[in-house]
GROMACS .gro file of C-alpha atoms in nm:
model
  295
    1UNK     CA    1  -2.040   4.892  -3.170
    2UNK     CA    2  -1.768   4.704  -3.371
    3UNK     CA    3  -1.777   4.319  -3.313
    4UNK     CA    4  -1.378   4.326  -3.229
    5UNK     CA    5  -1.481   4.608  -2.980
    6UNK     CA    6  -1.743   4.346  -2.831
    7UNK     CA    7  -1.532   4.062  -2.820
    8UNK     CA    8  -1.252   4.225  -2.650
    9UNK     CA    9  -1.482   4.389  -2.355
   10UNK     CA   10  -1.659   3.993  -2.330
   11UNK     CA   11  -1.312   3.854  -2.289
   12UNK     CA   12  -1.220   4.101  -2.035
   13UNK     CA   13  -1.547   4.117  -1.832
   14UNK     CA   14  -1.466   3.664  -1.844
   15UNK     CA   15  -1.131   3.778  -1.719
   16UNK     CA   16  -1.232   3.999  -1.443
   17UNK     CA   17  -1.540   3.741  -1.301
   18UNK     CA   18  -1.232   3.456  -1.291
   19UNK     CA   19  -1.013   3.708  -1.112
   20UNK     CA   20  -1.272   3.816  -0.851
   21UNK     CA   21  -1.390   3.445  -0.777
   22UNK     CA   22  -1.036   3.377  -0.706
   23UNK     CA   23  -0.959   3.690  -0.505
   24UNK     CA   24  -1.293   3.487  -0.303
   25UNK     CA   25  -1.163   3.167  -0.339
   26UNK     CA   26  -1.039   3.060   0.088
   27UNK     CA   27  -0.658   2.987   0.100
   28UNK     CA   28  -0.753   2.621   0.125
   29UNK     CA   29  -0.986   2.611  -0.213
   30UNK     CA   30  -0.687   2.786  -0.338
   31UNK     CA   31  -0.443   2.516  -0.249
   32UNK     CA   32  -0.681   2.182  -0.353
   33UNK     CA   33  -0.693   2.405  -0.669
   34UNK     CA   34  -0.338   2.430  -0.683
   35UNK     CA   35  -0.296   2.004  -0.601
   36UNK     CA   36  -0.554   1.956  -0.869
   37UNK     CA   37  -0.342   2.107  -1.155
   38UNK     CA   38  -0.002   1.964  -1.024
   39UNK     CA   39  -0.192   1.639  -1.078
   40UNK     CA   40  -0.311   1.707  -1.390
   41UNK     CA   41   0.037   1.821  -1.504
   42UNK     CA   42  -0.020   2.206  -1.570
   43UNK     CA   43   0.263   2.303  -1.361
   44UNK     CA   44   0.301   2.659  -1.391
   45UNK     CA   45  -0.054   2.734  -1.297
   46UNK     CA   46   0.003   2.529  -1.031
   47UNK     CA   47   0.299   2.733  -0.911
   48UNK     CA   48   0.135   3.015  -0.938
   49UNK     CA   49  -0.127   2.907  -0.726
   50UNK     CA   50   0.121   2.776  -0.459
   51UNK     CA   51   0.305   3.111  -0.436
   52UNK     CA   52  -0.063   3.248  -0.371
   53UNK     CA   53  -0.127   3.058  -0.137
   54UNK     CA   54   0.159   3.085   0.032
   55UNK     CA   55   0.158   3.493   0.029
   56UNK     CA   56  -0.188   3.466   0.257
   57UNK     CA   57  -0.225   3.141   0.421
   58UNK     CA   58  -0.030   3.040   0.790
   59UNK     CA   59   0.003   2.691   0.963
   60UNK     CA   60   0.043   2.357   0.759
   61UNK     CA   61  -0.204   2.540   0.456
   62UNK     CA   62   0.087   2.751   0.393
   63UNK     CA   63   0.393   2.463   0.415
   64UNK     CA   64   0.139   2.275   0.200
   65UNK     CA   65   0.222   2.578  -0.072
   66UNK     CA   66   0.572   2.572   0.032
   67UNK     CA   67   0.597   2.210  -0.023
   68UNK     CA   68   0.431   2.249  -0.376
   69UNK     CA   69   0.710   2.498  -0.515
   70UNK     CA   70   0.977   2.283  -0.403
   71UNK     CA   71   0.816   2.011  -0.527
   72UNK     CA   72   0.770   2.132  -0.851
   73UNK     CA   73   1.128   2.315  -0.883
   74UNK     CA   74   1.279   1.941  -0.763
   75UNK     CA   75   1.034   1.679  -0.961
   76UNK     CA   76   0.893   1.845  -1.264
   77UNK     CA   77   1.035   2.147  -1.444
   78UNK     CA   78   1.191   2.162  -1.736
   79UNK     CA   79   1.546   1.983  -1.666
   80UNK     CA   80   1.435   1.851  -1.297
   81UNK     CA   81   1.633   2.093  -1.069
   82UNK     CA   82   1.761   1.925  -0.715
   83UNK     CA   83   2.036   2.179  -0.651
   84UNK     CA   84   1.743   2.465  -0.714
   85UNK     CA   85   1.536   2.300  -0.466
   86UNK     CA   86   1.788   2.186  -0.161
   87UNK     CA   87   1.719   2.598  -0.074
   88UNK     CA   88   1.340   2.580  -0.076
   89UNK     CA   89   1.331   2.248   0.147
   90UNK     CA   90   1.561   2.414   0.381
   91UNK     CA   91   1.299   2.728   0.400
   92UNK     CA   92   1.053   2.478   0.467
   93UNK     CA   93   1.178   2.273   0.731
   94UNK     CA   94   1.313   2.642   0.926
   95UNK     CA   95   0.907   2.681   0.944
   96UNK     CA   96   0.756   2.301   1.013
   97UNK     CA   97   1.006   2.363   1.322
   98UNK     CA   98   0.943   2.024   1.553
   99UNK     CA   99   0.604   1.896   1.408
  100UNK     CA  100   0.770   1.525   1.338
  101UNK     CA  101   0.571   1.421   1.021
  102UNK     CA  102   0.641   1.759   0.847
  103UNK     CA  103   0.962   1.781   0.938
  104UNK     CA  104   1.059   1.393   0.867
  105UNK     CA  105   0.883   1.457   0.546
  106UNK     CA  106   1.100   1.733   0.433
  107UNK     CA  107   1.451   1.578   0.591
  108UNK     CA  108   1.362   1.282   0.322
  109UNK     CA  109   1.279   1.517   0.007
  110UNK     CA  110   1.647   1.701   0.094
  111UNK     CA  111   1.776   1.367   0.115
  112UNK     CA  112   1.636   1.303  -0.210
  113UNK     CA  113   1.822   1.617  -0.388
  114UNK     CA  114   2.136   1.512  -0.238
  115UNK     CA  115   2.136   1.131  -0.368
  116UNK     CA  116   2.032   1.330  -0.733
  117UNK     CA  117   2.275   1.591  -0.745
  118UNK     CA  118   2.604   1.547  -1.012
  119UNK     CA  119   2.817   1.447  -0.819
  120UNK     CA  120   2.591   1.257  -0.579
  121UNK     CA  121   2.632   1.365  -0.236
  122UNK     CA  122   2.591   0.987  -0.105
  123UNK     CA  123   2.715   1.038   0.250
  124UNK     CA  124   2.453   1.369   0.293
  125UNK     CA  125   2.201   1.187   0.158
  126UNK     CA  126   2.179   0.912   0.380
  127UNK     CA  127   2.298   1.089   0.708
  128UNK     CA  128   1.921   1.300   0.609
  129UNK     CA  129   1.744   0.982   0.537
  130UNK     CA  130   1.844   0.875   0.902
  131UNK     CA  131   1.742   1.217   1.041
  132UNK     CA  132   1.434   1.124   0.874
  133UNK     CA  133   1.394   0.823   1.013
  134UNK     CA  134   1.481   0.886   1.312
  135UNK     CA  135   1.196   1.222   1.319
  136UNK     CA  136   0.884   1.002   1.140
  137UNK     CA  137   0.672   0.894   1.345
  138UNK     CA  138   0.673   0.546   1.396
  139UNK     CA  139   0.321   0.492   1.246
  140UNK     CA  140   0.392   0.693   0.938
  141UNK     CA  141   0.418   0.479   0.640
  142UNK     CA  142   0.638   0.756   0.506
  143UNK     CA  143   0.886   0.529   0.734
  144UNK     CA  144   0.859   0.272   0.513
  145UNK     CA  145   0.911   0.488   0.215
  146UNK     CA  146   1.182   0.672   0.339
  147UNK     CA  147   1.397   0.322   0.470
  148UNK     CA  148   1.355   0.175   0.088
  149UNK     CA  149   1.499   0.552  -0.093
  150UNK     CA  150   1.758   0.521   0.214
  151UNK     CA  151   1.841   0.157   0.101
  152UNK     CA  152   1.829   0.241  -0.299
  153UNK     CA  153   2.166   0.464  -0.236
  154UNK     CA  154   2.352   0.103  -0.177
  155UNK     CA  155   2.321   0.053  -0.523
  156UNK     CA  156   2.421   0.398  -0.669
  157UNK     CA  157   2.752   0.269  -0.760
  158UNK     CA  158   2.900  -0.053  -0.880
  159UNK     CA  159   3.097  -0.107  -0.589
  160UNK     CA  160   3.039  -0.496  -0.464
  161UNK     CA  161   3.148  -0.407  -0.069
  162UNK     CA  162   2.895  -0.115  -0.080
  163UNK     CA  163   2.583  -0.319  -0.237
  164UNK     CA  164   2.683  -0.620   0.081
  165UNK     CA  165   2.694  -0.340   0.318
  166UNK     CA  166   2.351  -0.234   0.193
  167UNK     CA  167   2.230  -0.561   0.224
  168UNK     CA  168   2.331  -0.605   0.602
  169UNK     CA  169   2.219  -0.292   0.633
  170UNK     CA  170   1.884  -0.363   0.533
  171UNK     CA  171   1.798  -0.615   0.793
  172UNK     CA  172   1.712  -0.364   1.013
  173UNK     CA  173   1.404  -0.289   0.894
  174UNK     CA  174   1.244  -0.668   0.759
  175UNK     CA  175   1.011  -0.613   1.083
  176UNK     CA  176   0.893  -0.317   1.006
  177UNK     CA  177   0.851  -0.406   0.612
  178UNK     CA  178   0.633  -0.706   0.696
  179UNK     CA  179   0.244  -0.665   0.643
  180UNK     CA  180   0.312  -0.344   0.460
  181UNK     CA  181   0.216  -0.212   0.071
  182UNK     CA  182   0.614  -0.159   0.016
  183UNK     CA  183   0.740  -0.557   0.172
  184UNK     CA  184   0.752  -0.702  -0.178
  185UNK     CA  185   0.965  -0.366  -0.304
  186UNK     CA  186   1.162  -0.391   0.001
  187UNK     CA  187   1.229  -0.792  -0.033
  188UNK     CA  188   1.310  -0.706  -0.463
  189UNK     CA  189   1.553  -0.461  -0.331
  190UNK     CA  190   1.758  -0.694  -0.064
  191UNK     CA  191   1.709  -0.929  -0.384
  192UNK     CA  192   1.895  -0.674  -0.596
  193UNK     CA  193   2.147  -0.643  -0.389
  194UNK     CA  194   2.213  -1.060  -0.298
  195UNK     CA  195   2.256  -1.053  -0.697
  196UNK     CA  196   2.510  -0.822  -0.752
  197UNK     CA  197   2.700  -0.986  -0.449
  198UNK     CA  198   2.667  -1.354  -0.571
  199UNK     CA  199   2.517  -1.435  -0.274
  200UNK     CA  200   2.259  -1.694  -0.413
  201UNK     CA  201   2.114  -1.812  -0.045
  202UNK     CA  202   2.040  -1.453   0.023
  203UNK     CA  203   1.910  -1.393  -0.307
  204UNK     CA  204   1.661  -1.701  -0.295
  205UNK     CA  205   1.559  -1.621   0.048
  206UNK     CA  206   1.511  -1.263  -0.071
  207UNK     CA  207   1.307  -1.371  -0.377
  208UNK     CA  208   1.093  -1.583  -0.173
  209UNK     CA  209   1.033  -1.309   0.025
  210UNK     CA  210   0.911  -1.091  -0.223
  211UNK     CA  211   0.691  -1.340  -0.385
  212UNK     CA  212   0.507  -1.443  -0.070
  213UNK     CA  213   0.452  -1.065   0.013
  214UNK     CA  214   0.237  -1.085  -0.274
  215UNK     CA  215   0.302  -0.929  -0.647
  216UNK     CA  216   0.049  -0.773  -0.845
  217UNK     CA  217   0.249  -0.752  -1.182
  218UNK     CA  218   0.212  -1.029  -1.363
  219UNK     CA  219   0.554  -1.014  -1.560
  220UNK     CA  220   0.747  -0.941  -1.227
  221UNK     CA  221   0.555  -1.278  -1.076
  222UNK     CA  222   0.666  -1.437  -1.370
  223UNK     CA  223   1.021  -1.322  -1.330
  224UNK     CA  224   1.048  -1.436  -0.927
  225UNK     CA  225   0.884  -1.774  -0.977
  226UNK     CA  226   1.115  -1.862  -1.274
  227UNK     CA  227   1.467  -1.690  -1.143
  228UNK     CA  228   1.404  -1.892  -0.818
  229UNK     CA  229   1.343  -2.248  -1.074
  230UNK     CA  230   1.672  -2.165  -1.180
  231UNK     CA  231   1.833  -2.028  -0.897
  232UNK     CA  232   1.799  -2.373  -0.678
  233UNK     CA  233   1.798  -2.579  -1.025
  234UNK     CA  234   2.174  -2.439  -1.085
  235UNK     CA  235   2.346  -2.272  -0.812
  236UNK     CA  236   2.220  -2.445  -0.504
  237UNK     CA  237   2.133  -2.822  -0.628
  238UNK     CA  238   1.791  -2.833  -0.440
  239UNK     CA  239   1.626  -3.020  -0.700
  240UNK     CA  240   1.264  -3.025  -0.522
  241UNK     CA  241   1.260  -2.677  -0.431
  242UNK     CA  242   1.313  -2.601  -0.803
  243UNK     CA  243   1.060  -2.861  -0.891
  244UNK     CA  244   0.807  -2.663  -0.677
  245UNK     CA  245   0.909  -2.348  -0.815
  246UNK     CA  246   0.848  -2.445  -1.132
  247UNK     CA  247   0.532  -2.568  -1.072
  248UNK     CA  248   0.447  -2.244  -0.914
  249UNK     CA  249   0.499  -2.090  -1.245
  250UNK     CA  250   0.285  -2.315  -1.435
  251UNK     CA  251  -0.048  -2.286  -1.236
  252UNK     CA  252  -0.004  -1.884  -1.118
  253UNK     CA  253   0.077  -1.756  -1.456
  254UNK     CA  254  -0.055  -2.032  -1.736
  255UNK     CA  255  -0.025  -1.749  -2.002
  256UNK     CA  256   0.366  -1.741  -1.958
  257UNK     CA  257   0.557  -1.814  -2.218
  258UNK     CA  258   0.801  -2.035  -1.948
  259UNK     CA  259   0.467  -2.240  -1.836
  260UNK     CA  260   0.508  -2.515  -2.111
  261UNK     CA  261   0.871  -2.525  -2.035
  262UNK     CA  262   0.816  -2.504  -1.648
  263UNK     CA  263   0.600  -2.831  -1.658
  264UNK     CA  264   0.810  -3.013  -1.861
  265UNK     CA  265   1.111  -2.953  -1.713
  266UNK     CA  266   0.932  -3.049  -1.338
  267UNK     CA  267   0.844  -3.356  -1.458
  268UNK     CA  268   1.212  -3.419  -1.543
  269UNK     CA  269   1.308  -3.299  -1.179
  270UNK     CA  270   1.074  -3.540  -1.007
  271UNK     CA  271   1.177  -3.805  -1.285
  272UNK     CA  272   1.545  -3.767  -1.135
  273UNK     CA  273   1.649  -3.635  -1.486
  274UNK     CA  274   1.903  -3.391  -1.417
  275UNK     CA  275   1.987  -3.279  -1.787
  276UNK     CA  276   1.711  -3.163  -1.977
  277UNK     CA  277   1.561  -3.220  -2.330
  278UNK     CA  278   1.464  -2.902  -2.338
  279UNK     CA  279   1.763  -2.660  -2.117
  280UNK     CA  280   2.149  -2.686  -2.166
  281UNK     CA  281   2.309  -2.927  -1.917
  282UNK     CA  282   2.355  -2.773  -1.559
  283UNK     CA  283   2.636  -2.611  -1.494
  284UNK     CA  284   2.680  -2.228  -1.321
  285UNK     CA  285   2.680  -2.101  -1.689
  286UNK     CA  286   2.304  -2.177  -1.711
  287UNK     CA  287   2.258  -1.903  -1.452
  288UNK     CA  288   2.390  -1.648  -1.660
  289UNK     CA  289   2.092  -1.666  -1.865
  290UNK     CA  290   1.840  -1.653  -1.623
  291UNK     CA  291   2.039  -1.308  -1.450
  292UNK     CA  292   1.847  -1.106  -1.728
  293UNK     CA  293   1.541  -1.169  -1.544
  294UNK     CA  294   1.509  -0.887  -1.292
  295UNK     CA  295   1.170  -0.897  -1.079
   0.00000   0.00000   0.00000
């Protein structure tokens, strides 16, 4: 027999063994199958495992596929398609009927395609994310997740009376932020939103916040510690606090390249030597440097 001949009934017998292990495969195999290769990027296989899945399985297996193809029509294909997926969600959620955490769940990923969509549908979006909200259970720390996309549309546009409505806004949920993996997001967010207001008590307090919640990143510790130096150096005239501050730089990041300066200009501070050696004289100009640091 020819060797093509061989090769081509090899290939084929490979094809049919894959085929049949699949066709044996439960609709739950199936669908950590289908997870697996989402994660690992290959999202067409992945799709094509969803809309398997999907054909056979019932219950939460089956929104699980559901959930997948949206996903994947929303997040990753080729030009990221929120319109294409607003349809699919909609599906979905007609099926999770009142189980809260699906159904919160999907409220938020519509809400999503709405605050993406060109023009932005800002109003939809966040009337969902309250529906969301609202639906979540209160233990679900999709809550949390949900409040901080909900919060993020406050700073959509450049409009100064919509970023200080966010910022009221978001004092609803501190409580529920404290303790939590997303407080020091949540406090970086309010401290977003203080800056583009010029409201430089907020924005300390804010900062503050966010540093005691505790950052990982060194760069964004970095960033907090020395914008709050500044920040009561310049704009609030609390010369201690910003000798702390400073201080706090120094010992929790040593490798900065603002440690050397941080020590030297604390022992100004405590010195009583309001213009530095080593910074331009204080006045709110100085401050315009230091708004390039964003946590």
């Amino acid at each position: 027999m020819p060797r093509n001949r061989i090769a081509i009934i090899l290939a084929l017998s490979f094809v049919a063994a894959v085929c049949a292990a699949n066709a044996q495969e439960s609709p739950t195999d199936q669908l950590a199958l289908a997870w697996r290769e989402y994660g690992l990027q290959a999202f067409s296989t992945a799709n094509d495992l969803f809309a398997d899945v999907a054909e056979t399985a019932q219950g939460e297996t089956r929104w699980q596929a559901l959930l997948g193809q949206a996903q994947i029509v929303h997040y990753q294909m080729p030009g990221r398609d929120p319109e294409e997926a607003i349809p699919l969600y909609k599906a979905l959620l007609a099926e999770v009927g009142d189980k809260a955490e699906w159904r919160g769940q999907v409220l938020a990923r519509l809400a999503d395609c709405h605050a993406e969509l060109v023009p932005v549908q800002i109003d939809k979006a966040r009337e969902l994310y309250r529906e969301a909200l609202v639906t979540l259970p209160a233990t679900s720390l999709m809550v949390q997740e949900t409040a901080l996309r909900f919060l993020a549309t406050y700073l959509q546009r450049p409009d100064r009376a919509e970023i200080a409505r966010g910022l009221k806004v978001s004092d609803e949920f501190a409580e529920q932020m404290a303790g939590t993996p997303f407080a020091s997001v949540f406090h970086g967010l309010r401290a977003e939103m203080a800056f583009f207001t010029d409201n430089y008590r907020a924005l300390a307090a804010a900062l503050d916040q966010q540093y005691r919640a505790g950052i990982n990143n060194v760069s964004v510790k970095e960033g907090v510690l020395f914008r709050l130096a500044r920040l009561y150096e310049v704009e609030l005239g609390d010369y201690v606090k910003a000798e702390a501050y400073y201080r706090q730089l120094a010992r929790e990041v040593p490798s900065s390249r603002k440690a050397h300066f941080a020590i030297l200009r604390a022992d100004e501070l405590k010195a009583g030597k309001l213009d530095s050696d080593y910074a331009p004289p204080l006045s709110p100009q100085v401050e315009d440097a230091t708004r390039k640091e964003q946590p």
